[in-house]
């Protein structure tokens, strides 16, 4: 198959592209910053320079592709890259390019907790609206809602690793009992690859690891994997909320925003985990997923 990928230079995208090539597919990737193109000089990956607002680049990306995998998403808004612009309008543009090119398959990255309700964060509301665009596009589609993705490129894990290395005790927000279901990035990439290949897999699928753990347990697991377990200090949640609101104006430079704190405290468990039930993947345990911390330096 010839597969077009947006977000191919990102966290999940690099793992997915490597896997697609191993499985014998041709890959064409949209690259927003050619000067930072990790695929430059590759004889196996075709790249298209452009972004989600560049209709000509999207046309070239989708032209002749059997399937489009749309991974682009943001956690914090930056300038014109708002949640509305990236998640909703960006998805609309990619879908239009795929439809115009006659692509028969669309695989979309969403998130656990996506919902268009007043109590949701802008991130989750726009993710939900993008899902609706995919469902109504008239293309056979699979939508994925992963829980917290674990891998060497994970910014939160890199932050926690630095805290364990530098501090005598590691802070935890509130009681730290927010549920998450960490899932290894390679397992997520494999689910995407299978969904791309199997046209009968349509619908919305939640992806998680085999265990639901509390955030506190997750922080402790990072310390154990590093070989640097630290005592934890619980910071009262009202104080953390106040600090997050103060940091909101910093945007991408904020250590945590109010929206990110809300998403953390809501939790990210996947009661309808499709990883093994639908895709036949035995997901790595948290301990297995964190072994990379013991064998490499995490900046």
XYZ file of C-alpha atoms in Angstrom:
299
model
C 0.000 0.000 0.000
C 0.969 3.619 -0.470
C 0.263 5.404 2.789
C 0.276 9.167 3.364
C 1.051 10.340 6.897
C 0.630 13.702 8.610
C 2.512 14.160 11.869
C 5.102 11.658 10.723
C 7.955 13.552 12.362
C 6.240 13.474 15.766
C 6.284 11.100 18.715
C 3.993 8.370 17.372
C 4.658 9.219 13.730
C 8.306 8.189 13.675
C 7.489 4.810 15.206
C 4.590 4.286 12.802
C 6.573 5.168 9.690
C 9.386 2.808 10.647
C 6.840 0.035 11.204
C 4.999 0.703 7.940
C 8.271 0.434 6.022
C 9.113 -2.831 7.804
C 5.706 -4.163 6.744
C 6.463 -3.412 3.083
C 4.435 -0.249 2.517
C 5.382 2.889 0.591
C 5.253 5.961 2.822
C 4.775 9.617 1.942
C 5.076 12.057 4.861
C 4.047 15.683 5.260
C 6.979 17.688 6.688
C 6.264 21.141 8.086
C 9.894 22.210 8.543
C 12.152 20.858 5.773
C 15.267 22.045 7.616
C 14.354 19.671 10.466
C 13.272 16.803 8.220
C 14.444 13.583 9.936
C 13.803 11.673 6.702
C 16.051 13.869 4.544
C 18.102 11.747 2.199
C 16.003 8.643 2.810
C 15.567 6.470 -0.249
C 12.485 4.800 1.231
C 10.351 7.737 2.409
C 8.882 10.361 0.103
C 8.325 13.716 1.777
C 6.067 16.647 0.958
C 6.974 20.038 2.416
C 3.983 21.923 3.770
C 1.457 22.288 6.558
C -2.245 21.750 7.203
C -3.225 25.108 5.700
C -1.353 24.378 2.464
C -3.973 22.834 0.196
C -1.493 22.174 -2.601
C 0.851 20.294 -0.243
C -2.074 18.228 1.048
C -3.137 17.471 -2.514
C 0.366 16.191 -3.321
C 0.444 14.228 -0.064
C -2.804 12.374 -0.774
C -2.367 11.953 -4.553
C -2.244 8.257 -5.380
C -2.345 7.171 -1.730
C -4.388 4.143 -0.702
C -4.754 5.437 2.845
C -4.147 8.591 4.859
C -3.053 8.487 8.496
C -3.687 11.789 10.269
C -1.629 12.162 13.464
C -1.187 15.925 13.828
C -2.263 17.364 17.166
C -1.146 19.933 19.727
C -1.282 20.067 23.520
C -0.693 23.818 23.900
C -1.760 26.598 21.544
C 0.983 28.684 19.950
C 0.126 31.748 17.868
C -2.057 30.767 14.913
C -1.711 27.083 15.839
C -4.879 27.003 17.947
C -6.840 23.886 18.879
C -9.569 24.969 16.477
C -7.129 25.583 13.624
C -5.129 22.378 14.058
C -7.611 19.798 15.322
C -10.763 20.917 13.512
C -9.803 22.918 10.419
C -6.624 20.896 9.903
C -8.565 17.638 9.975
C -11.170 19.119 7.627
C -8.421 20.034 5.131
C -6.748 16.619 5.266
C -10.089 14.871 4.823
C -10.890 17.031 1.790
C -7.526 16.177 0.225
C -8.051 12.464 0.898
C -11.576 12.575 -0.535
C -10.456 14.458 -3.648
C -7.623 11.985 -4.227
C -9.996 9.029 -3.977
C -8.331 7.519 -0.908
C -10.275 4.551 0.390
C -9.013 4.593 3.979
C -8.544 7.211 6.714
C -6.968 6.515 10.126
C -7.226 9.298 12.670
C -5.534 10.124 15.983
C -7.850 11.409 18.698
C -7.580 11.092 22.498
C -9.200 9.425 25.482
C -11.724 11.835 26.977
C -12.618 13.537 23.686
C -16.087 15.073 24.067
C -17.810 18.235 22.925
C -19.367 19.225 26.255
C -19.094 22.407 28.355
C -17.085 20.652 31.076
C -14.382 19.532 28.629
C -11.143 21.346 27.877
C -10.733 23.050 24.467
C -8.317 20.236 23.591
C -10.945 17.546 24.175
C -13.771 19.552 22.572
C -11.849 20.113 19.351
C -10.693 16.502 19.277
C -14.349 15.443 19.485
C -15.360 17.824 16.696
C -12.578 16.438 14.508
C -13.881 12.924 15.153
C -17.304 13.970 13.883
C -15.752 15.351 10.717
C -14.041 12.005 10.119
C -17.220 10.024 10.740
C -19.216 12.139 8.287
C -16.584 12.321 5.530
C -17.773 9.317 3.552
C -14.413 7.498 3.800
C -13.922 4.174 5.599
C -12.241 5.319 8.801
C -10.758 4.160 12.081
C -10.466 6.648 14.944
C -8.076 5.977 17.808
C -8.272 7.299 21.359
C -5.027 6.330 23.117
C -4.431 6.734 26.822
C -1.089 8.125 28.068
C 1.550 7.042 25.530
C 4.899 5.880 26.915
C 8.132 6.159 24.944
C 11.574 7.765 24.839
C 10.215 10.938 23.217
C 7.502 11.524 25.835
C 7.950 15.020 27.288
C 6.172 14.256 30.602
C 8.376 11.203 31.158
C 11.507 13.188 30.373
C 10.415 15.825 32.900
C 9.762 13.180 35.573
C 13.122 11.571 34.835
C 14.904 14.894 35.383
C 13.040 15.445 38.648
C 14.094 12.027 39.914
C 17.696 12.771 39.009
C 17.851 16.276 40.432
C 15.563 16.384 43.467
C 15.638 14.559 46.805
C 11.831 14.226 46.596
C 9.436 14.391 43.633
C 6.214 16.461 43.778
C 2.857 14.832 43.036
C -0.350 16.803 42.474
C -3.040 16.314 45.109
C -3.482 12.733 46.266
C -2.068 11.449 42.974
C -4.874 8.912 42.558
C -5.890 9.975 39.037
C -6.213 6.803 36.907
C -4.166 6.353 33.740
C -3.584 3.336 31.530
C -0.090 3.833 30.073
C 0.472 2.284 26.662
C 3.771 1.699 24.853
C 4.237 3.838 21.731
C 5.225 0.805 19.665
C 1.943 -0.900 20.521
C 0.012 2.211 19.474
C 1.947 2.345 16.199
C 1.167 -1.321 15.546
C -2.557 -0.741 16.069
C -2.428 2.127 13.572
C -0.585 -0.038 11.050
C -3.099 -2.883 11.387
C -6.031 -0.488 11.009
C -4.439 0.985 7.898
C -4.123 -2.459 6.324
C -7.520 -3.884 7.321
C -10.390 -1.991 5.725
C -12.993 -3.855 7.778
C -11.764 -2.188 10.968
C -13.998 0.848 11.181
C -15.186 2.856 14.156
C -13.708 4.424 17.269
C -11.181 2.439 19.300
C -9.654 3.170 22.704
C -6.062 2.039 23.220
C -4.409 1.403 26.565
C -1.884 -0.804 28.263
C -2.819 -3.848 30.352
C -2.873 -1.973 33.680
C -4.795 0.940 35.146
C -2.508 2.693 37.631
C -2.726 5.885 39.625
C -0.600 8.856 38.665
C 1.302 8.351 41.925
C 2.065 4.751 40.979
C 3.206 5.928 37.559
C 5.635 8.461 39.071
C 7.051 5.748 41.346
C 7.448 3.412 38.362
C 9.522 6.034 36.528
C 11.827 6.292 39.552
C 12.237 2.514 39.755
C 12.988 2.230 36.028
C 15.697 4.876 36.390
C 17.159 3.135 39.396
C 16.582 6.354 41.344
C 13.420 5.907 43.433
C 12.581 9.042 45.392
C 10.073 9.847 48.119
C 7.022 11.747 46.914
C 5.724 15.062 48.206
C 1.986 15.669 47.739
C 1.237 19.264 46.755
C -2.339 20.356 47.595
C -4.468 20.493 44.453
C -5.856 24.009 45.092
C -2.296 25.297 45.228
C -1.429 23.517 41.976
C -4.531 24.963 40.291
C -3.521 28.439 41.386
C 0.003 27.939 40.013
C -1.360 26.544 36.741
C -3.628 29.573 36.237
C -0.642 31.839 36.836
C 1.297 29.890 34.192
C -1.476 29.906 31.565
C -0.263 33.131 29.881
C 3.117 31.484 29.239
C 1.551 29.112 26.704
C 4.111 26.586 25.424
C 6.616 27.717 28.061
C 4.294 26.881 30.957
C 5.356 23.874 33.046
C 1.657 23.028 33.285
C -1.511 24.809 32.188
C -4.974 24.747 33.756
C -6.273 22.621 30.884
C -3.439 20.118 31.206
C -4.036 19.865 34.949
C -7.741 19.229 34.341
C -6.964 16.465 31.857
C -4.545 14.871 34.319
C -6.994 14.927 37.219
C -9.819 13.580 35.014
C -7.691 10.513 34.364
C -7.174 8.573 31.145
C -8.295 5.005 31.695
C -9.741 3.022 28.770
C -12.556 0.706 29.951
C -13.190 -0.314 26.325
C -9.557 -1.105 25.522
C -9.390 -2.483 21.980
C -5.679 -3.299 21.953
C -5.951 -7.054 22.422
C -9.692 -7.525 21.922
C -9.751 -6.008 18.400
C -6.152 -5.832 17.207
C -4.707 -8.970 18.814
C -1.852 -7.018 20.382
C -0.593 -8.064 23.823
C 0.386 -4.637 25.105
C 3.541 -4.132 27.133
C 3.151 -3.693 30.854
C 4.193 -0.376 32.375
C 7.408 -1.888 33.718
C 8.214 -3.302 30.282
C 7.401 -0.009 28.586
C 9.709 1.953 30.907
C 12.785 -0.251 30.442
C 14.205 2.289 27.974
C 14.885 4.556 30.963
C 17.451 2.127 32.356
C 19.382 1.724 29.129
C 19.600 5.238 27.734
C 20.132 8.775 28.864
C 16.904 10.808 28.910
C 17.677 14.549 28.685
